[in-house]
Coordinates of C-alpha atoms in Angstrom, one line a residue:
X1 CA 78.1 99.7 152.2
X2 CA 78.0 97.8 148.9
X3 CA 79.7 99.4 145.9
X4 CA 77.5 100.3 143.0
X5 CA 77.8 98.1 140.0
X6 CA 79.4 99.4 136.8
X7 CA 76.2 99.1 134.9
X8 CA 74.3 101.1 137.5
X9 CA 76.9 103.9 137.3
X10 CA 76.7 104.0 133.5
X11 CA 72.9 104.1 133.7
X12 CA 73.0 106.9 136.2
X13 CA 75.3 108.9 134.0
X14 CA 72.9 108.5 131.1
X15 CA 75.6 106.7 129.0
X16 CA 73.4 103.6 128.5
X17 CA 69.7 102.7 128.5
X18 CA 68.0 100.1 130.6
X19 CA 67.5 97.9 127.5
X20 CA 71.2 98.1 126.6
X21 CA 72.1 97.1 130.1
X22 CA 69.7 94.2 130.1
X23 CA 71.0 92.9 126.8
X24 CA 74.6 93.1 128.1
X25 CA 73.6 91.3 131.3
X26 CA 72.1 88.5 129.3
X27 CA 75.3 88.1 127.3
X28 CA 77.4 88.3 130.4
X29 CA 75.4 85.3 131.8
X30 CA 76.3 83.3 128.7
X31 CA 79.9 84.3 128.3
X32 CA 81.0 85.2 131.8
X33 CA 82.8 88.3 130.4
X34 CA 82.8 91.7 132.2
X35 CA 79.9 94.0 131.5
X36 CA 82.0 97.0 130.7
X37 CA 84.0 95.2 128.0
X38 CA 80.8 93.9 126.4
X39 CA 79.4 97.5 126.2
X40 CA 82.7 98.8 124.7
X41 CA 82.8 96.1 122.1
X42 CA 79.2 96.8 121.1
X43 CA 80.1 100.5 120.7
X44 CA 77.5 101.5 123.3
X45 CA 80.2 103.3 125.4
X46 CA 83.8 104.3 124.8
X47 CA 86.8 102.9 126.6
X48 CA 87.3 106.3 128.3
X49 CA 83.7 106.3 129.6
X50 CA 84.3 102.8 131.0
X51 CA 87.5 103.9 132.8
X52 CA 85.6 106.9 134.3
X53 CA 83.0 104.6 135.7
X54 CA 85.5 102.1 137.1
X55 CA 87.4 104.9 138.7
X56 CA 84.3 106.2 140.4
X57 CA 83.3 102.7 141.5
X58 CA 86.7 101.8 143.0
X59 CA 87.6 105.3 144.2
X60 CA 90.9 104.9 142.3
X61 CA 92.1 107.9 140.3
X62 CA 92.1 107.9 136.5
X63 CA 95.2 109.1 134.6
X64 CA 96.1 110.0 131.0
X65 CA 99.5 108.4 130.1
X66 CA 99.7 110.4 126.8
X67 CA 100.4 113.6 128.8
X68 CA 103.2 112.1 131.0
X69 CA 106.9 111.9 130.5
X70 CA 108.0 108.7 132.4
X71 CA 111.5 108.3 134.0
X72 CA 113.3 105.4 132.2
X73 CA 114.7 104.4 135.6
X74 CA 111.2 103.7 136.9
X75 CA 110.3 101.8 133.7
X76 CA 113.4 99.6 134.1
X77 CA 112.1 98.4 137.5
X78 CA 109.3 96.4 135.9
X79 CA 110.2 93.8 133.2
X80 CA 108.4 94.2 129.9
X81 CA 106.9 90.7 130.1
X82 CA 105.1 91.6 133.4
X83 CA 103.9 94.9 131.9
X84 CA 102.5 93.2 128.8
X85 CA 101.1 90.2 130.7
X86 CA 99.1 92.3 133.1
X87 CA 98.6 95.4 131.0
X88 CA 100.2 97.8 133.4
X89 CA 102.8 100.6 133.2
X90 CA 105.0 102.0 136.1
X91 CA 104.9 105.8 136.0
X92 CA 106.8 107.3 138.9
X93 CA 108.4 106.4 142.3
X94 CA 108.4 108.3 145.5
X95 CA 110.4 106.7 148.3
X96 CA 109.4 103.1 148.5
X97 CA 106.1 103.6 146.7
X98 CA 105.7 103.0 142.9
X99 CA 102.6 104.4 141.2
X100 CA 101.4 102.0 138.5
X101 CA 98.8 102.6 135.8
X102 CA 96.7 99.4 135.5
X103 CA 93.9 98.5 133.1
X104 CA 92.6 96.0 135.7
X105 CA 93.4 97.5 139.1
X106 CA 91.8 94.6 141.1
X107 CA 94.3 92.0 139.7
X108 CA 95.8 90.9 143.0
X109 CA 98.2 88.5 141.3
X110 CA 99.7 91.3 139.3
X111 CA 100.0 93.5 142.4
X112 CA 101.7 90.8 144.4
X113 CA 104.2 90.1 141.5
X114 CA 105.0 93.8 141.2
X115 CA 105.7 94.0 145.0
X116 CA 108.0 90.9 144.8
X117 CA 109.8 92.2 141.7
X118 CA 110.3 95.9 142.7
X119 CA 110.5 95.4 146.5
X120 CA 108.2 98.4 146.8
X121 CA 104.6 99.2 147.8
X122 CA 102.2 99.7 144.9
X123 CA 99.9 102.6 144.4
X124 CA 97.3 102.0 141.7
X125 CA 95.8 104.4 139.1
X126 CA 93.6 103.5 136.2
X127 CA 94.3 103.9 132.5
X128 CA 92.8 102.3 129.4
X129 CA 94.2 99.2 127.7
X130 CA 95.1 101.2 124.5
X131 CA 97.0 103.9 126.4
X132 CA 99.0 101.3 128.4
X133 CA 99.9 99.3 125.3
X134 CA 101.0 102.5 123.6
X135 CA 103.1 103.5 126.6
X136 CA 104.7 100.0 126.7
X137 CA 105.6 100.3 123.0
X138 CA 107.0 103.8 123.5
X139 CA 109.1 103.3 126.7
X140 CA 110.2 99.7 126.4
X141 CA 112.7 99.1 123.7
X142 CA 113.0 96.1 121.3
X143 CA 115.9 95.0 123.5
X144 CA 113.6 94.6 126.6
X145 CA 111.1 92.6 124.7
X146 CA 113.8 90.6 123.0
X147 CA 115.5 89.6 126.2
X148 CA 112.3 88.3 127.5
X149 CA 111.8 86.1 124.5
X150 CA 115.4 84.9 124.4
X151 CA 115.3 84.1 128.1
X152 CA 112.8 81.2 127.2
X153 CA 115.0 79.9 124.4
X154 CA 115.9 76.2 125.0
X155 CA 119.2 76.5 123.3
X156 CA 121.0 77.9 126.3
X157 CA 123.4 75.8 128.4
X158 CA 121.5 73.6 130.9
X159 CA 122.4 71.1 133.5
X160 CA 121.8 67.4 133.0
X161 CA 118.5 67.3 134.9
X162 CA 117.1 70.1 132.8
X163 CA 118.4 68.4 129.7
X164 CA 116.5 65.2 130.6
X165 CA 113.3 67.3 131.1
X166 CA 113.8 69.0 127.8
X167 CA 113.8 65.7 125.9
X168 CA 110.0 65.7 126.3
X169 CA 109.6 69.2 124.7
X170 CA 108.2 69.0 121.2
X171 CA 110.0 70.5 118.2
X172 CA 107.3 73.2 117.8
X173 CA 107.8 74.3 121.4
X174 CA 111.5 74.6 120.8
X175 CA 110.9 76.8 117.8
X176 CA 108.3 79.0 119.6
X177 CA 110.9 81.5 121.0
X178 CA 112.4 82.0 117.5
X179 CA 108.9 82.5 116.0
X180 CA 108.1 85.0 118.8
X181 CA 111.4 86.8 118.2
X182 CA 110.8 87.1 114.4
X183 CA 107.3 88.3 115.0
X184 CA 108.6 90.8 117.6
X185 CA 111.1 92.3 115.1
X186 CA 108.5 92.7 112.4
X187 CA 105.8 94.0 114.7
X188 CA 108.0 96.6 116.3
X189 CA 109.2 97.8 112.8
X190 CA 105.5 98.2 111.7
X191 CA 104.7 100.2 114.8
X192 CA 107.8 102.4 114.3
X193 CA 106.6 103.0 110.7
X194 CA 109.8 101.5 109.3
X195 CA 109.9 101.0 105.5
X196 CA 112.2 98.0 105.7
X197 CA 114.1 95.7 108.1
X198 CA 117.7 94.7 107.5
X199 CA 118.9 91.5 109.2
X200 CA 122.6 91.6 108.6
X201 CA 125.1 88.8 109.7
X202 CA 128.5 90.1 110.8
X203 CA 131.5 88.2 111.9
X204 CA 130.6 88.4 115.6
X205 CA 127.0 89.5 115.7
X206 CA 123.6 89.5 113.9
X207 CA 122.7 93.1 113.4
X208 CA 119.1 94.4 113.1
X209 CA 118.5 97.7 111.5
X210 CA 115.2 99.5 110.6
X211 CA 114.9 102.2 107.9
X212 CA 112.7 104.8 109.4
X213 CA 111.9 108.1 107.6
X214 CA 114.5 107.1 105.1
X215 CA 117.4 106.8 107.6
X216 CA 118.8 103.5 109.0
X217 CA 118.5 103.0 112.8
X218 CA 120.1 100.1 114.6
X219 CA 118.0 98.1 117.1
X220 CA 118.9 95.5 119.6
X221 CA 120.7 92.5 118.2
X222 CA 119.8 88.9 119.0
X223 CA 122.6 86.4 119.8
X224 CA 124.8 85.3 116.9
X225 CA 123.9 81.7 117.8
X226 CA 120.3 82.3 116.7
X227 CA 121.3 83.5 113.2
X228 CA 120.6 80.3 111.3
X229 CA 117.2 79.7 113.0
X230 CA 116.0 83.3 112.6
X231 CA 116.8 83.3 108.9
X232 CA 115.4 79.8 108.4
X233 CA 112.2 80.9 110.1
X234 CA 111.8 83.9 107.8
X235 CA 112.5 81.8 104.7
X236 CA 110.0 79.1 105.7
X237 CA 107.3 81.7 106.3
X238 CA 108.0 83.3 102.9
X239 CA 107.9 79.9 101.0
X240 CA 111.6 80.0 100.2
X241 CA 114.0 77.1 99.8
X242 CA 115.6 76.8 103.2
X243 CA 118.4 74.5 101.9
X244 CA 119.5 77.0 99.2
X245 CA 122.0 79.4 100.8
X246 CA 124.3 80.2 97.9
X247 CA 121.9 82.1 95.7
X248 CA 119.6 85.2 96.3
X249 CA 115.9 84.4 96.8
X250 CA 112.7 86.4 96.9
X251 CA 109.5 85.7 98.8
X252 CA 106.4 87.2 100.3
X253 CA 104.3 86.8 103.4
X254 CA 101.4 88.5 105.1
X255 CA 101.1 89.4 108.8
X256 CA 98.3 91.0 110.9
X257 CA 99.6 93.8 113.1
X258 CA 97.2 95.8 115.3
X259 CA 94.3 94.5 113.2
X260 CA 95.7 95.5 109.8
X261 CA 97.1 93.2 107.1
X262 CA 100.7 94.0 106.4
X263 CA 102.4 92.6 103.2
X264 CA 106.1 91.7 103.6
X265 CA 108.4 91.4 100.7
X266 CA 111.5 89.2 101.6
X267 CA 114.8 89.3 99.9
X268 CA 117.9 87.2 100.8
X269 CA 121.5 87.8 99.7
X270 CA 124.5 85.5 100.4
X271 CA 127.4 87.3 102.2
X272 CA 130.7 86.0 103.6
X273 CA 129.1 85.8 107.1
X274 CA 125.8 84.2 106.1
X275 CA 122.6 85.3 104.4
X276 CA 121.5 88.9 104.7
X277 CA 117.7 89.3 104.8
X278 CA 115.8 92.5 103.9
X279 CA 112.1 92.6 104.7
X280 CA 110.2 95.4 102.8
X281 CA 107.1 96.4 104.7
X282 CA 104.2 97.2 102.4
X283 CA 101.5 98.8 104.5
X284 CA 98.3 98.6 102.4
X285 CA 96.9 101.6 104.3
X286 CA 98.9 103.9 102.0
X287 CA 96.5 102.9 99.2
X288 CA 93.9 105.1 101.1
X289 CA 96.1 108.1 100.6
X290 CA 95.0 110.6 98.1
X291 CA 97.5 112.8 96.3
X292 CA 96.3 115.7 98.5
X293 CA 97.9 113.8 101.5
X294 CA 101.3 113.3 99.8
X295 CA 102.5 116.9 100.1
X296 CA 101.4 118.4 96.7
X297 CA 100.7 122.1 96.8
X298 CA 97.3 123.0 95.3
X299 CA 98.8 124.5 92.1
X300 CA 101.1 121.6 91.5
X301 CA 98.4 119.1 92.2
X302 CA 96.2 120.7 89.6
X303 CA 99.0 120.6 87.0
X304 CA 99.9 117.0 87.9
X305 CA 96.3 115.8 87.5
X306 CA 96.2 117.6 84.2
X307 CA 99.2 115.6 83.0
X308 CA 98.0 112.2 84.1
X309 CA 94.6 112.7 82.6
X310 CA 96.0 113.1 79.1
X311 CA 94.7 110.7 76.5
X312 CA 98.1 109.5 75.3
X313 CA 101.8 110.1 75.9
X314 CA 104.7 109.2 78.3
X315 CA 104.6 110.5 81.8
X316 CA 107.7 109.9 84.0
X317 CA 108.3 109.9 87.8
X318 CA 111.9 110.3 88.8
X319 CA 114.0 110.2 91.9
X320 CA 116.4 107.9 93.8
X321 CA 115.4 104.7 95.6
X322 CA 113.1 105.2 98.6
X323 CA 111.9 108.6 97.4
X324 CA 108.3 107.6 97.3
X325 CA 107.9 107.1 93.6
X326 CA 105.8 103.9 94.0
X327 CA 103.3 105.6 96.4
X328 CA 102.9 108.5 94.0
X329 CA 102.5 106.2 91.1
X330 CA 99.8 104.1 92.8
X331 CA 98.0 107.3 93.9
X332 CA 98.1 108.5 90.2
X333 CA 96.7 105.1 89.1
X334 CA 93.8 105.4 91.5
X335 CA 93.1 108.9 90.4
X336 CA 92.6 107.8 86.8
X337 CA 91.1 104.4 87.6
X338 CA 87.6 103.8 86.5
X339 CA 85.3 101.0 85.1
X340 CA 85.5 102.6 81.6
X341 CA 89.3 102.2 81.3
X342 CA 91.5 99.2 80.7
X343 CA 94.6 99.7 82.9
X344 CA 97.5 97.2 82.8
X345 CA 100.7 97.4 84.8
X346 CA 104.1 95.7 84.6
X347 CA 105.8 95.6 87.9
X348 CA 108.9 94.0 89.5
X349 CA 107.4 92.9 91.9
X350 CA 103.7 93.8 92.3
X351 CA 103.6 95.6 95.6
X352 CA 99.9 96.4 96.1
X353 CA 96.8 95.0 94.5
X354 CA 94.5 97.6 93.1
X355 CA 90.9 96.8 92.1
X356 CA 90.1 97.1 88.3
X357 CA 93.8 97.2 87.5
X358 CA 95.4 94.2 85.7
X359 CA 98.8 93.8 87.3
X360 CA 101.5 91.6 85.8
X361 CA 104.7 90.6 87.5
X362 CA 108.0 90.2 85.6
X363 CA 109.8 86.9 85.6
X364 CA 113.2 87.1 83.9
X365 CA 113.9 83.4 84.3
X366 CA 110.8 82.6 82.3
X367 CA 111.6 85.4 79.8
X368 CA 109.0 87.8 81.0
X369 CA 110.9 91.1 81.0
X370 CA 109.4 94.6 80.9
X371 CA 109.9 94.8 77.1
X372 CA 108.5 91.3 76.3
X373 CA 105.4 91.7 78.5
X374 CA 104.8 95.2 76.9
X375 CA 104.6 93.6 73.5
X376 CA 101.8 91.3 74.7
X377 CA 100.0 94.1 76.6
X378 CA 99.5 96.1 73.4
X379 CA 97.4 93.2 72.1
X380 CA 95.1 93.6 75.1
X381 CA 93.8 97.0 73.9
X382 CA 94.8 99.0 77.1
X383 CA 94.0 102.6 77.7
X384 CA 96.6 103.2 80.3
X385 CA 99.9 101.2 80.8
X386 CA 102.1 101.5 83.9
X387 CA 105.7 100.2 83.6
X388 CA 107.4 99.8 87.0
X389 CA 110.8 101.2 85.7
X390 CA 112.5 102.0 82.4
X391 CA 115.8 100.2 82.8
X392 CA 117.1 99.7 79.3
X393 CA 116.8 101.0 75.8
X394 CA 114.5 98.1 74.7
X395 CA 111.9 99.0 77.4
X396 CA 112.3 102.7 76.6
X397 CA 111.6 102.1 72.9
X398 CA 108.6 100.0 73.7
X399 CA 107.2 102.6 76.1
X400 CA 107.6 105.4 73.6
X401 CA 106.1 103.4 70.8
X402 CA 103.1 102.7 73.1
X403 CA 102.8 106.4 74.0
X404 CA 102.9 107.3 70.3
X405 CA 100.1 104.8 69.4
X406 CA 97.3 106.3 71.6
X407 CA 98.2 105.0 75.0
X408 CA 99.0 106.8 78.2
X409 CA 102.2 105.3 79.6
X410 CA 103.3 105.9 83.2
X411 CA 106.7 104.9 84.3
X412 CA 109.7 105.7 86.6
X413 CA 113.3 106.6 85.8
X414 CA 116.3 107.0 88.1
X415 CA 117.5 110.5 87.6
X416 CA 118.3 113.4 89.9
X417 CA 115.6 115.8 88.8
X418 CA 113.0 116.3 86.1
X419 CA 115.1 118.2 83.4
X420 CA 117.9 115.5 83.4
X421 CA 115.3 112.8 82.6
X422 CA 115.2 114.1 79.0
X423 CA 118.9 113.7 78.5
X424 CA 118.8 110.3 80.2
X425 CA 116.3 109.0 77.5
X426 CA 118.4 110.4 74.7
X427 CA 121.6 108.9 76.2
X428 CA 119.9 105.5 76.3
X429 CA 119.6 105.7 72.5
X430 CA 116.2 107.2 71.9
X431 CA 116.0 109.7 69.0
X432 CA 115.4 113.3 70.0
X433 CA 112.2 113.6 67.9
X434 CA 110.7 110.5 69.5
X435 CA 111.3 111.9 73.0
X436 CA 109.8 115.3 72.0
X437 CA 106.7 113.7 70.4
X438 CA 105.9 111.2 73.2
X439 CA 106.9 112.9 76.5
X440 CA 104.1 114.9 78.2
X441 CA 105.3 115.5 81.7
X442 CA 108.1 114.7 84.3
X443 CA 107.6 114.7 88.0
X444 CA 110.7 114.5 90.3
X445 CA 110.3 114.0 94.0
X446 CA 112.1 113.5 97.3
X447 CA 110.9 112.7 100.8
X448 CA 111.8 115.0 103.8
X449 CA 111.6 114.0 107.4
X450 CA 109.1 116.3 109.1
X451 CA 109.6 117.9 112.5
X452 CA 108.1 116.1 115.5
X453 CA 104.9 118.1 116.4
X454 CA 105.4 117.3 120.1
X455 CA 108.9 118.8 120.5
X456 CA 109.3 121.2 117.6
X457 CA 110.7 124.5 118.7
X458 CA 112.2 127.6 117.1
X459 CA 116.0 127.7 116.5
X460 CA 118.6 129.5 114.5
X461 CA 120.4 127.4 111.8
X462 CA 124.2 127.6 111.4
X463 CA 125.5 130.5 109.3
X464 CA 127.1 128.2 106.8
X465 CA 123.7 126.5 106.2
X466 CA 122.0 129.9 105.8
X467 CA 124.6 131.1 103.3
X468 CA 124.5 127.8 101.4
X469 CA 120.8 128.2 101.0
X470 CA 121.1 131.8 99.7
X471 CA 118.9 133.1 102.5
X472 CA 121.2 135.9 103.8
X473 CA 118.7 138.7 103.0
X474 CA 115.6 136.7 104.1
X475 CA 116.4 134.9 107.3
X476 CA 114.7 137.5 109.5
X477 CA 111.4 136.6 107.8
X478 CA 111.6 132.9 108.4
X479 CA 110.7 131.3 111.7
X480 CA 113.0 128.2 111.6
X481 CA 111.6 125.2 113.4
X482 CA 113.3 122.0 114.5
X483 CA 112.4 119.0 116.7
X484 CA 114.4 119.0 119.9
X485 CA 113.8 115.3 120.6
X486 CA 111.3 113.6 122.9
X487 CA 110.2 110.1 123.9
X488 CA 107.5 110.1 121.2
X489 CA 110.0 110.6 118.4
X490 CA 112.6 108.4 120.1
X491 CA 114.8 111.6 120.7
X492 CA 115.3 112.0 116.9
X493 CA 113.3 115.3 116.5
X494 CA 111.5 113.8 113.4
X495 CA 108.1 112.1 113.0
X496 CA 106.8 111.2 109.6
X497 CA 107.7 112.3 106.1
X498 CA 106.4 114.7 103.5
X499 CA 107.0 114.8 99.7
X500 CA 108.5 117.7 97.7
X501 CA 108.0 117.8 94.0
X502 CA 109.0 119.5 90.8
X503 CA 107.0 119.1 87.6
X504 CA 107.9 119.9 84.0
X505 CA 104.9 120.0 81.6
X506 CA 106.3 119.4 78.1
X507 CA 104.8 122.1 75.9
X508 CA 105.6 122.9 72.2
X509 CA 108.6 125.1 73.1
X510 CA 110.2 122.4 75.2
X511 CA 109.5 119.8 72.4
X512 CA 111.3 122.1 69.9
X513 CA 114.2 122.5 72.4
X514 CA 114.5 118.7 72.7
X515 CA 114.6 118.2 68.9
X516 CA 117.2 121.0 68.5
X517 CA 119.4 119.4 71.2
X518 CA 119.0 122.1 73.9
X519 CA 121.0 121.5 77.1
X520 CA 119.5 120.5 80.4
X521 CA 120.3 124.0 81.8
X522 CA 118.5 125.7 78.9
X523 CA 115.4 123.5 79.4
X524 CA 115.5 124.2 83.1
X525 CA 115.8 128.0 82.7
X526 CA 112.9 128.0 80.2
X527 CA 110.7 125.9 82.5
X528 CA 111.5 128.4 85.3
X529 CA 109.6 131.0 83.3
X530 CA 106.6 128.6 83.0
X531 CA 105.7 128.0 86.7
X532 CA 108.4 125.3 87.1
X533 CA 109.4 125.1 90.8
X534 CA 112.6 123.1 91.5
X535 CA 112.9 120.7 94.4
X536 CA 114.9 123.0 96.6
X537 CA 112.4 125.8 96.2
X538 CA 109.5 123.4 97.0
X539 CA 111.4 122.3 100.1
X540 CA 112.2 125.8 101.2
X541 CA 108.4 126.5 101.4
X542 CA 108.1 123.5 103.8
X543 CA 110.9 125.1 105.9
X544 CA 109.1 128.4 105.9
X545 CA 105.9 126.6 107.0
X546 CA 107.8 125.1 110.0
X547 CA 107.2 121.5 108.9
X548 CA 110.8 120.8 108.0
X549 CA 114.2 122.0 109.3
X550 CA 116.7 123.6 107.0
X551 CA 119.4 120.9 107.7
X552 CA 117.0 118.2 106.5
X553 CA 116.3 120.1 103.3
X554 CA 120.0 120.5 102.6
X555 CA 120.6 116.8 103.4
X556 CA 118.2 115.7 100.7
X557 CA 118.4 118.4 98.0
X558 CA 120.9 120.9 96.6
X559 CA 120.7 124.6 96.0
X560 CA 122.3 123.9 92.6
X561 CA 119.0 122.7 91.4
X562 CA 117.6 126.2 91.2
X563 CA 117.0 127.5 87.7
X564 CA 118.2 130.8 86.4
X565 CA 116.3 133.0 86.8
X566 CA 115.0 131.5 90.0
X567 CA 111.9 132.7 91.8
X568 CA 112.8 135.5 94.3
X569 CA 113.2 134.1 97.8
X570 CA 111.1 137.0 99.1
X571 CA 108.2 135.7 97.0
X572 CA 108.7 132.1 98.2
X573 CA 108.4 133.3 101.8
X574 CA 105.3 135.4 101.2
X575 CA 103.6 132.5 99.5
X576 CA 104.5 130.1 102.2

């Protein structure tokens, strides 16, 4: 009995029409491609619907990999290069039979290679290409992929006969493994949602580390012998001077990962063991984030929008490096951006390109500093000016002068919290009355790692953490949650980040306090009576919601940031 064709099955199920099938068959005659793939690409059916039809036609069961936890021992039986080449994933082993999820279960060559490699019989199940690729990324580490790439590297020791053969290999073919290795390192970092990659030469090894959710994590290290070629490859791609190894350099390049354009900012630094390279990953998809997605509470978001929509004045964002200031600043610019406004930014460097915004990059070698560019910008009749960072008194003076002459100025400052930013400006040499007249609002922020939604469970924090958080009388009312660790979060218990914020709106009373030289504590305590919510309190609400564990909050913030009088903890918990 002949098996029914895929098109006939889809037609019987009512998933396609006769006309759609006829069109696909005509295209199949021209291209020779499979009918199911053509229908999926045209958007006529989904990949899941195609898998269902293939499963029915071949009488092979369909499986969902997302709901499985696969034994690493089984995964280790199939090399990553075979899994990627044939789009398959080993899922479990019983006796001498391995069950393998395949996107193309009729691929006899793949089945024969699996039998030879594993010395086992193969049982086939069907899964989609996307699910299999996701499982490979999840269960196979960078080390597995790296070993496959390095295995083809021509720099290994070879015998005389092999050496003679290798003489005919072109230079581009020799470089191919290094190119693949660099692409692998970057691609995996993007998929792991890393913010930057650190390639660090040591005395005996070349260390690779990713910063994920604000914390450094070491990955598999390539051989020390490849150090020079890996670094040279990155410098060539970023248009740097490969011969210059004594001075720091900066560069940029763009890669396409999973169909998305990813900007990479490259920085080199000479060390005693060679050049260290840091690759900052700038994912343009964050430009689609609105401020609602950044973790703002409704009341805080309303107040922050009120501040950034003022006609003139200085608005500051504060926080340490990698606290998300740039993302918040770009979101604020997009919130106020319109065809009626002339917006100019000064950045070092320009990280993302925003339509309708005139972005200028500093160049200190050419004399283009924040302060010098700002002088020229004022002649361009701007409505809104964004300064990447106030680093010195000259830039601070120019920013305040611009704010006092009818411009809205947005900038960042490195301070621990919002109230301390006022004293920071005064310590830089700005007069009290100028700070009081120009400053309109200060937003401080931090990023907290959020609990993995797949393995989050209730737990009881240590007593010392509860006491340190002043929660002795309130712990019974909090359902503390924490990620236990699973394969989806790489056993860390965390997945993603969320922002916590504190905002001070400078009113007449705070302006008078600044002029009179009030202390940071006095300003903090007054702001506490005017809806000011410090970082620790904002983070505690995230803990009460179950999004963040208490230990993560204490790692990033301090209970000492609470004002006096602080909002009652009972009220925080009720609101959360």
